[in-house]
PDB file of C-alpha atoms in Angstrom:
ATOM      1  CA  MET H   1     -22.807  15.823 -88.923  1.00  0.00           C
ATOM      2  CA  SER H   2     -25.931  18.016 -89.085  1.00  0.00           C
ATOM      3  CA  LEU H   3     -26.135  21.249 -87.139  1.00  0.00           C
ATOM      4  CA  GLN H   4     -28.989  19.869 -85.027  1.00  0.00           C
ATOM      5  CA  LYS H   5     -26.990  16.754 -84.171  1.00  0.00           C
ATOM      6  CA  LEU H   6     -23.946  18.862 -83.329  1.00  0.00           C
ATOM      7  CA  ILE H   7     -26.022  21.027 -80.979  1.00  0.00           C
ATOM      8  CA  THR H   8     -27.509  17.926 -79.333  1.00  0.00           C
ATOM      9  CA  THR H   9     -24.092  16.315 -78.938  1.00  0.00           C
ATOM     10  CA  THR H  10     -22.583  19.499 -77.500  1.00  0.00           C
ATOM     11  CA  THR H  11     -25.467  19.921 -75.058  1.00  0.00           C
ATOM     12  CA  LEU H  12     -25.107  16.317 -73.898  1.00  0.00           C
ATOM     13  CA  ALA H  13     -21.388  16.786 -73.374  1.00  0.00           C
ATOM     14  CA  ILE H  14     -22.015  19.887 -71.250  1.00  0.00           C
ATOM     15  CA  ILE H  15     -24.595  18.048 -69.156  1.00  0.00           C
ATOM     16  CA  LEU H  16     -22.269  15.082 -68.619  1.00  0.00           C
ATOM     17  CA  MET H  17     -19.407  17.393 -67.613  1.00  0.00           C
ATOM     18  CA  ALA H  18     -21.661  19.170 -65.135  1.00  0.00           C
ATOM     19  CA  MET H  19     -22.806  15.836 -63.666  1.00  0.00           C
ATOM     20  CA  ALA H  20     -19.222  14.611 -63.321  1.00  0.00           C
ATOM     21  CA  HIS H  21     -18.233  17.901 -61.682  1.00  0.00           C
ATOM     22  CA  ALA H  22     -21.125  17.628 -59.202  1.00  0.00           C
ATOM     23  CA  GLN H  23     -20.213  14.038 -58.348  1.00  0.00           C
ATOM     24  CA  THR H  24     -16.616  15.105 -57.745  1.00  0.00           C
ATOM     25  CA  LEU H  25     -17.735  17.942 -55.447  1.00  0.00           C
ATOM     26  CA  ASP H  26     -20.145  15.673 -53.559  1.00  0.00           C
ATOM     27  CA  SER H  27     -17.379  13.094 -53.131  1.00  0.00           C
ATOM     28  CA  ILE H  28     -14.888  15.666 -51.852  1.00  0.00           C
ATOM     29  CA  LEU H  29     -17.357  17.098 -49.343  1.00  0.00           C
ATOM     30  CA  ALA H  30     -18.419  13.632 -48.162  1.00  0.00           C
ATOM     31  CA  LYS H  31     -14.790  12.626 -47.599  1.00  0.00           C
ATOM     32  CA  ASN H  32     -14.125  15.864 -45.723  1.00  0.00           C
ATOM     33  CA  VAL H  33     -16.985  15.111 -43.319  1.00  0.00           C
ATOM     34  CA  ALA H  34     -15.800  11.510 -42.928  1.00  0.00           C
ATOM     35  CA  ALA H  35     -12.223  12.653 -42.247  1.00  0.00           C
ATOM     36  CA  ARG H  36     -13.474  14.947 -39.507  1.00  0.00           C
ATOM     37  CA  GLY H  37     -15.243  12.067 -37.782  1.00  0.00           C
ATOM     38  CA  GLY H  38     -18.582  11.732 -39.510  1.00  0.00           C
ATOM     39  CA  LEU H  39     -21.762  13.784 -39.624  1.00  0.00           C
ATOM     40  CA  ASP H  40     -23.385  12.197 -36.572  1.00  0.00           C
ATOM     41  CA  LYS H  41     -20.449  12.968 -34.291  1.00  0.00           C
ATOM     42  CA  ILE H  42     -20.128  16.492 -35.658  1.00  0.00           C
ATOM     43  CA  ARG H  43     -23.804  17.237 -35.061  1.00  0.00           C
ATOM     44  CA  ASN H  44     -23.752  15.693 -31.577  1.00  0.00           C
ATOM     45  CA  VAL H  45     -21.327  18.331 -30.330  1.00  0.00           C
ATOM     46  CA  GLN H  46     -23.428  20.911 -28.528  1.00  0.00           C
ATOM     47  CA  THR H  47     -20.711  23.027 -26.921  1.00  0.00           C
ATOM     48  CA  MET H  48     -16.987  23.659 -27.319  1.00  0.00           C
ATOM     49  CA  GLN H  49     -14.592  25.301 -24.898  1.00  0.00           C
ATOM     50  CA  TRP H  50     -11.147  26.150 -26.260  1.00  0.00           C
ATOM     51  CA  SER H  51      -8.151  27.584 -24.428  1.00  0.00           C
ATOM     52  CA  GLY H  52      -4.703  28.572 -25.649  1.00  0.00           C
ATOM     53  CA  LYS H  53      -2.718  31.611 -26.694  1.00  0.00           C
ATOM     54  CA  MET H  54      -2.866  34.259 -29.372  1.00  0.00           C
ATOM     55  CA  THR H  55       0.452  35.548 -30.686  1.00  0.00           C
ATOM     56  CA  MET H  56       0.440  39.049 -32.125  1.00  0.00           C
ATOM     57  CA  MET H  57       2.809  42.023 -32.148  1.00  0.00           C
ATOM     58  CA  GLY H  58       5.401  39.914 -30.355  1.00  0.00           C
ATOM     59  CA  MET H  59       3.092  39.097 -27.440  1.00  0.00           C
ATOM     60  CA  ASP H  60       1.598  35.774 -26.329  1.00  0.00           C
ATOM     61  CA  LEU H  61      -1.881  36.493 -24.988  1.00  0.00           C
ATOM     62  CA  PRO H  62      -4.116  33.934 -23.229  1.00  0.00           C
ATOM     63  CA  VAL H  63      -7.272  33.269 -25.222  1.00  0.00           C
ATOM     64  CA  SER H  64     -10.469  31.344 -24.502  1.00  0.00           C
ATOM     65  CA  VAL H  65     -13.290  30.599 -26.923  1.00  0.00           C
ATOM     66  CA  PHE H  66     -16.745  29.355 -25.911  1.00  0.00           C
ATOM     67  CA  MET H  67     -19.208  28.035 -28.495  1.00  0.00           C
ATOM     68  CA  LYS H  68     -22.747  26.714 -28.160  1.00  0.00           C
ATOM     69  CA  ARG H  69     -25.440  25.638 -30.582  1.00  0.00           C
ATOM     70  CA  PRO H  70     -27.182  26.883 -32.490  1.00  0.00           C
ATOM     71  CA  SER H  71     -24.938  29.914 -33.095  1.00  0.00           C
ATOM     72  CA  SER H  72     -23.416  31.472 -29.996  1.00  0.00           C
ATOM     73  CA  VAL H  73     -19.747  32.315 -29.555  1.00  0.00           C
ATOM     74  CA  ARG H  74     -17.629  34.271 -27.081  1.00  0.00           C
ATOM     75  CA  THR H  75     -13.897  35.037 -27.301  1.00  0.00           C
ATOM     76  CA  GLU H  76     -11.833  36.364 -24.413  1.00  0.00           C
ATOM     77  CA  VAL H  77      -8.287  37.677 -24.849  1.00  0.00           C
ATOM     78  CA  SER H  78      -6.314  38.705 -21.761  1.00  0.00           C
ATOM     79  CA  ILE H  79      -3.768  41.535 -21.831  1.00  0.00           C
ATOM     80  CA  GLN H  80      -2.159  41.791 -18.403  1.00  0.00           C
ATOM     81  CA  SER H  81      -5.056  42.567 -16.060  1.00  0.00           C
ATOM     82  CA  LEU H  82      -7.410  43.573 -18.870  1.00  0.00           C
ATOM     83  CA  LYS H  83      -9.776  41.324 -20.797  1.00  0.00           C
ATOM     84  CA  ILE H  84     -11.040  41.970 -24.334  1.00  0.00           C
ATOM     85  CA  ILE H  85     -14.355  40.222 -24.998  1.00  0.00           C
ATOM     86  CA  SER H  86     -16.284  39.751 -28.242  1.00  0.00           C
ATOM     87  CA  ALA H  87     -19.527  37.784 -28.275  1.00  0.00           C
ATOM     88  CA  TYR H  88     -22.531  36.844 -30.365  1.00  0.00           C
ATOM     89  CA  ASP H  89     -25.702  35.343 -28.877  1.00  0.00           C
ATOM     90  CA  GLY H  90     -27.245  34.226 -32.151  1.00  0.00           C
ATOM     91  CA  LYS H  91     -28.927  37.582 -32.754  1.00  0.00           C
ATOM     92  CA  ASN H  92     -26.722  40.393 -31.519  1.00  0.00           C
ATOM     93  CA  GLY H  93     -23.005  40.991 -31.352  1.00  0.00           C
ATOM     94  CA  TRP H  94     -21.295  42.984 -28.611  1.00  0.00           C
ATOM     95  CA  MET H  95     -17.817  43.632 -27.306  1.00  0.00           C
ATOM     96  CA  ILE H  96     -15.869  44.998 -24.354  1.00  0.00           C
ATOM     97  CA  ASN H  97     -12.502  46.498 -25.208  1.00  0.00           C
ATOM     98  CA  PRO H  98     -10.717  48.353 -22.376  1.00  0.00           C
ATOM     99  CA  MET H  99      -7.947  49.196 -24.865  1.00  0.00           C
ATOM    100  CA  MET H 100     -10.436  51.592 -26.478  1.00  0.00           C
ATOM    101  CA  GLY H 101     -10.892  53.451 -23.216  1.00  0.00           C
ATOM    102  CA  SER H 102     -14.044  51.815 -21.863  1.00  0.00           C
ATOM    103  CA  LYS H 103     -14.930  48.693 -19.910  1.00  0.00           C
ATOM    104  CA  GLU H 104     -18.585  48.949 -20.899  1.00  0.00           C
ATOM    105  CA  PRO H 105     -20.218  46.638 -23.482  1.00  0.00           C
ATOM    106  CA  MET H 106     -20.795  48.188 -26.895  1.00  0.00           C
ATOM    107  CA  ASP H 107     -22.318  47.111 -30.198  1.00  0.00           C
ATOM    108  CA  MET H 108     -19.981  45.239 -32.488  1.00  0.00           C
ATOM    109  CA  PRO H 109     -19.274  47.065 -35.783  1.00  0.00           C
ATOM    110  CA  PRO H 110     -21.206  45.443 -38.699  1.00  0.00           C
ATOM    111  CA  GLN H 111     -18.074  44.383 -40.597  1.00  0.00           C
ATOM    112  CA  GLU H 112     -16.585  42.674 -37.554  1.00  0.00           C
ATOM    113  CA  LEU H 113     -19.943  41.118 -36.747  1.00  0.00           C
ATOM    114  CA  GLN H 114     -19.944  39.220 -40.041  1.00  0.00           C
ATOM    115  CA  SER H 115     -16.682  37.504 -39.095  1.00  0.00           C
ATOM    116  CA  VAL H 116     -18.036  36.585 -35.656  1.00  0.00           C
ATOM    117  CA  ILE H 117     -21.220  35.148 -37.156  1.00  0.00           C
ATOM    118  CA  GLU H 118     -19.091  32.908 -39.373  1.00  0.00           C
ATOM    119  CA  GLN H 119     -17.061  31.838 -36.348  1.00  0.00           C
ATOM    120  CA  ALA H 120     -20.278  30.933 -34.528  1.00  0.00           C
ATOM    121  CA  ASP H 121     -20.976  28.186 -37.091  1.00  0.00           C
ATOM    122  CA  MET H 122     -19.648  25.265 -35.052  1.00  0.00           C
ATOM    123  CA  ASP H 123     -19.775  22.822 -37.957  1.00  0.00           C
ATOM    124  CA  GLY H 124     -18.016  25.048 -40.485  1.00  0.00           C
ATOM    125  CA  ILE H 125     -19.341  26.415 -43.765  1.00  0.00           C
ATOM    126  CA  LEU H 126     -19.047  23.119 -45.684  1.00  0.00           C
ATOM    127  CA  VAL H 127     -21.374  21.068 -43.470  1.00  0.00           C
ATOM    128  CA  ASP H 128     -25.064  21.366 -44.436  1.00  0.00           C
ATOM    129  CA  TRP H 129     -24.090  24.108 -46.875  1.00  0.00           C
ATOM    130  CA  LYS H 130     -27.276  23.814 -48.914  1.00  0.00           C
ATOM    131  CA  THR H 131     -29.478  24.184 -45.829  1.00  0.00           C
ATOM    132  CA  LYS H 132     -27.477  27.254 -44.804  1.00  0.00           C
ATOM    133  CA  GLY H 133     -28.054  28.810 -48.213  1.00  0.00           C
ATOM    134  CA  HIS H 134     -24.429  28.664 -49.334  1.00  0.00           C
ATOM    135  CA  LYS H 135     -23.173  27.811 -52.795  1.00  0.00           C
ATOM    136  CA  VAL H 136     -20.091  25.609 -53.180  1.00  0.00           C
ATOM    137  CA  ASP H 137     -18.069  25.097 -56.373  1.00  0.00           C
ATOM    138  CA  PHE H 138     -15.060  22.862 -56.998  1.00  0.00           C
ATOM    139  CA  VAL H 139     -12.550  25.184 -58.665  1.00  0.00           C
ATOM    140  CA  GLY H 140      -9.783  22.623 -59.220  1.00  0.00           C
ATOM    141  CA  MET H 141      -6.475  21.418 -57.810  1.00  0.00           C
ATOM    142  CA  GLU H 142      -3.954  23.829 -56.328  1.00  0.00           C
ATOM    143  CA  LYS H 143      -0.720  23.562 -54.352  1.00  0.00           C
ATOM    144  CA  ILE H 144      -0.657  25.107 -50.904  1.00  0.00           C
ATOM    145  CA  ASP H 145       2.938  25.131 -49.627  1.00  0.00           C
ATOM    146  CA  SER H 146       3.744  22.098 -51.841  1.00  0.00           C
ATOM    147  CA  VAL H 147       0.615  20.237 -50.648  1.00  0.00           C
ATOM    148  CA  GLU H 148      -1.886  19.207 -53.323  1.00  0.00           C
ATOM    149  CA  ALA H 149      -5.252  20.600 -52.345  1.00  0.00           C
ATOM    150  CA  PHE H 150      -8.842  20.746 -53.536  1.00  0.00           C
ATOM    151  CA  HIS H 151      -9.834  24.380 -54.073  1.00  0.00           C
ATOM    152  CA  LEU H 152     -13.467  25.035 -53.158  1.00  0.00           C
ATOM    153  CA  LYS H 153     -15.181  28.377 -53.662  1.00  0.00           C
ATOM    154  CA  VAL H 154     -17.940  29.032 -51.137  1.00  0.00           C
ATOM    155  CA  MET H 155     -20.407  31.860 -51.579  1.00  0.00           C
ATOM    156  CA  LEU H 156     -22.282  32.553 -48.370  1.00  0.00           C
ATOM    157  CA  GLN H 157     -25.951  33.426 -48.522  1.00  0.00           C
ATOM    158  CA  ASP H 158     -25.118  37.126 -48.267  1.00  0.00           C
ATOM    159  CA  THR H 159     -22.780  36.930 -51.311  1.00  0.00           C
ATOM    160  CA  ILE H 160     -19.573  36.883 -49.257  1.00  0.00           C
ATOM    161  CA  VAL H 161     -16.946  34.645 -50.882  1.00  0.00           C
ATOM    162  CA  ARG H 162     -14.611  32.292 -49.052  1.00  0.00           C
ATOM    163  CA  HIS H 163     -11.999  30.037 -50.637  1.00  0.00           C
ATOM    164  CA  VAL H 164     -11.426  26.746 -48.818  1.00  0.00           C
ATOM    165  CA  TYR H 165      -8.523  24.379 -49.482  1.00  0.00           C
ATOM    166  CA  LEU H 166      -8.657  20.711 -48.466  1.00  0.00           C
ATOM    167  CA  ASP H 167      -5.611  18.444 -48.329  1.00  0.00           C
ATOM    168  CA  ALA H 168      -6.013  16.022 -51.260  1.00  0.00           C
ATOM    169  CA  VAL H 169      -4.752  13.135 -49.090  1.00  0.00           C
ATOM    170  CA  THR H 170      -6.403  13.724 -45.706  1.00  0.00           C
ATOM    171  CA  TYR H 171      -9.403  15.758 -46.988  1.00  0.00           C
ATOM    172  CA  LEU H 172      -8.973  18.066 -43.982  1.00  0.00           C
ATOM    173  CA  GLU H 173      -8.995  21.843 -44.368  1.00  0.00           C
ATOM    174  CA  ILE H 174      -5.524  23.396 -44.537  1.00  0.00           C
ATOM    175  CA  GLU H 175      -6.268  26.964 -45.605  1.00  0.00           C
ATOM    176  CA  GLN H 176      -9.066  29.474 -46.026  1.00  0.00           C
ATOM    177  CA  ARG H 177      -8.959  32.811 -47.826  1.00  0.00           C
ATOM    178  CA  GLY H 178     -11.344  35.723 -48.006  1.00  0.00           C
ATOM    179  CA  MET H 179     -11.772  39.476 -47.730  1.00  0.00           C
ATOM    180  CA  TYR H 180     -12.033  40.763 -44.157  1.00  0.00           C
ATOM    181  CA  PRO H 181     -12.012  44.178 -42.449  1.00  0.00           C
ATOM    182  CA  ILE H 182      -8.552  44.809 -40.955  1.00  0.00           C
ATOM    183  CA  GLN H 183      -7.582  48.120 -39.398  1.00  0.00           C
ATOM    184  CA  GLY H 184     -10.341  49.998 -41.160  1.00  0.00           C
ATOM    185  CA  LYS H 185      -9.886  48.555 -44.633  1.00  0.00           C
ATOM    186  CA  THR H 186     -10.958  45.406 -46.438  1.00  0.00           C
ATOM    187  CA  THR H 187      -7.990  43.095 -46.943  1.00  0.00           C
ATOM    188  CA  GLU H 188      -7.502  39.556 -48.205  1.00  0.00           C
ATOM    189  CA  LEU H 189      -6.776  37.317 -45.237  1.00  0.00           C
ATOM    190  CA  GLU H 190      -5.099  33.927 -45.618  1.00  0.00           C
ATOM    191  CA  THR H 191      -5.548  31.562 -42.701  1.00  0.00           C
ATOM    192  CA  ALA H 192      -3.321  28.483 -42.578  1.00  0.00           C
ATOM    193  CA  ILE H 193      -5.046  25.762 -40.547  1.00  0.00           C
ATOM    194  CA  GLY H 194      -3.265  22.793 -38.983  1.00  0.00           C
ATOM    195  CA  GLY H 195      -2.119  21.037 -35.833  1.00  0.00           C
ATOM    196  CA  TYR H 196      -4.961  18.531 -36.083  1.00  0.00           C
ATOM    197  CA  ARG H 197      -5.699  16.351 -33.051  1.00  0.00           C
ATOM    198  CA  ASN H 198      -8.167  13.583 -32.399  1.00  0.00           C
ATOM    199  CA  VAL H 199     -10.686  14.589 -29.741  1.00  0.00           C
ATOM    200  CA  GLU H 200     -13.372  12.033 -28.934  1.00  0.00           C
ATOM    201  CA  GLY H 201     -13.088  10.464 -32.381  1.00  0.00           C
ATOM    202  CA  MET H 202     -13.119  13.748 -34.304  1.00  0.00           C
ATOM    203  CA  MET H 203     -10.322  15.736 -35.925  1.00  0.00           C
ATOM    204  CA  PHE H 204      -9.957  19.369 -34.888  1.00  0.00           C
ATOM    205  CA  PRO H 205      -7.330  21.953 -35.939  1.00  0.00           C
ATOM    206  CA  PHE H 206      -5.428  23.451 -33.011  1.00  0.00           C
ATOM    207  CA  THR H 207      -3.505  26.151 -34.905  1.00  0.00           C
ATOM    208  CA  ALA H 208      -4.554  29.022 -37.152  1.00  0.00           C
ATOM    209  CA  ASP H 209      -1.985  31.398 -38.653  1.00  0.00           C
ATOM    210  CA  GLU H 210      -3.525  34.486 -40.228  1.00  0.00           C
ATOM    211  CA  LYS H 211      -1.635  36.463 -42.873  1.00  0.00           C
ATOM    212  CA  ALA H 212      -2.452  39.721 -44.625  1.00  0.00           C
ATOM    213  CA  GLU H 213      -0.420  40.973 -47.579  1.00  0.00           C
ATOM    214  CA  GLY H 214       2.002  38.090 -47.047  1.00  0.00           C
ATOM    215  CA  LYS H 215       2.744  38.966 -43.410  1.00  0.00           C
ATOM    216  CA  SER H 216       1.625  37.030 -40.336  1.00  0.00           C
ATOM    217  CA  ILE H 217      -0.617  39.248 -38.236  1.00  0.00           C
ATOM    218  CA  GLN H 218      -1.950  36.751 -35.718  1.00  0.00           C
ATOM    219  CA  LYS H 219      -1.388  33.130 -34.782  1.00  0.00           C
ATOM    220  CA  THR H 220      -3.679  31.211 -32.474  1.00  0.00           C
ATOM    221  CA  THR H 221      -2.480  28.012 -30.828  1.00  0.00           C
ATOM    222  CA  PHE H 222      -4.896  26.066 -28.672  1.00  0.00           C
ATOM    223  CA  ASP H 223      -3.740  23.557 -26.081  1.00  0.00           C
ATOM    224  CA  SER H 224      -7.122  22.401 -24.826  1.00  0.00           C
ATOM    225  CA  LEU H 225     -10.548  21.592 -26.258  1.00  0.00           C
ATOM    226  CA  GLN H 226     -13.476  20.351 -24.188  1.00  0.00           C
ATOM    227  CA  LEU H 227     -16.645  19.109 -25.844  1.00  0.00           C
ATOM    228  CA  ASN H 228     -20.188  19.154 -24.495  1.00  0.00           C
ATOM    229  CA  VAL H 229     -19.308  20.880 -21.228  1.00  0.00           C
ATOM    230  CA  PRO H 230     -22.069  22.941 -19.592  1.00  0.00           C
ATOM    231  CA  ILE H 231     -22.010  26.541 -20.865  1.00  0.00           C
ATOM    232  CA  PRO H 232     -24.867  28.831 -19.752  1.00  0.00           C
ATOM    233  CA  ASP H 233     -26.636  31.003 -22.330  1.00  0.00           C
ATOM    234  CA  SER H 234     -25.953  33.972 -20.059  1.00  0.00           C
ATOM    235  CA  LEU H 235     -22.268  33.823 -21.025  1.00  0.00           C
ATOM    236  CA  PHE H 236     -23.162  35.095 -24.500  1.00  0.00           C
ATOM    237  CA  ALA H 237     -25.747  37.670 -23.415  1.00  0.00           C
ATOM    238  CA  ARG H 238     -24.739  41.303 -23.392  1.00  0.00           C
ATOM    239  CA  PRO H 239     -24.244  42.478 -19.796  1.00  0.00           C
ATOM    240  CA  ALA H 240     -26.119  45.516 -18.621  1.00  0.00           C
ATOM    241  CA  ALA H 241     -24.217  48.773 -18.626  1.00  0.00           C
ATOM    242  CA  LYS H 242     -23.394  50.286 -15.267  1.00  0.00           C
ATOM    243  CA  SER H 243     -25.852  52.803 -13.871  1.00  0.00           C
ATOM    244  CA  GLY H 244     -25.591  56.134 -15.592  1.00  0.00           C
ATOM    245  CA  THR H 245     -23.749  54.723 -18.628  1.00  0.00           C
ATOM    246  CA  LYS H 246     -25.523  55.030 -21.947  1.00  0.00           C
ATOM    247  CA  LYS H 247     -25.585  52.146 -24.402  1.00  0.00           C
ATOM    248  CA  LYS H 248     -23.260  52.752 -27.341  1.00  0.00           C
TER     249      LYS H 248
END
């Protein structure tokens, strides 16, 4: 075989492998969307209202999450008579944390804001990923707690990397990994996702168990999800500080 023919043959093989890989990725993503209920149903959801509990440091804390298109989210966690609030209105992130000594709204730290912005994506990072400016690669097969899973690497438009694992049988997401700010340092966080339920013809996960360095740091268990309920934009807007209090 001539050198030119060898180069041509090798190039063709590379192209065919790339095409097969792309078809596999497209198929996996299409089946994930179908398993969740289909693109039309996913896009027709305009608001979500979740309620449940967050378990951390041996305490079960009531939690509520409100979401609204295009990219607003608000989380409320109750600790006795106090309420910790974090919110994003699509442009700005703010929080109220009485545990830090103030009941006034303050700017959300940039590192925490990134996580909240991701949470505000109601459809998840795999839906319309090209439009969002993400890059998705099919890494290969991997076992997650004895479950065969498709390993997808997602690079967000700001170069942040997330690893998503889909059950090879159901095509639903069972785990996500990435680097997140935790207690002042960047740590790999593993989030096991499960407890799927059918809500209005769509599959939603009702549990999320977050682990850092192999230890569970927070588990969220929802018991209720309401879709397309009225949620005013004002719920996500930063409240004005009390008279005489400077904005932080």
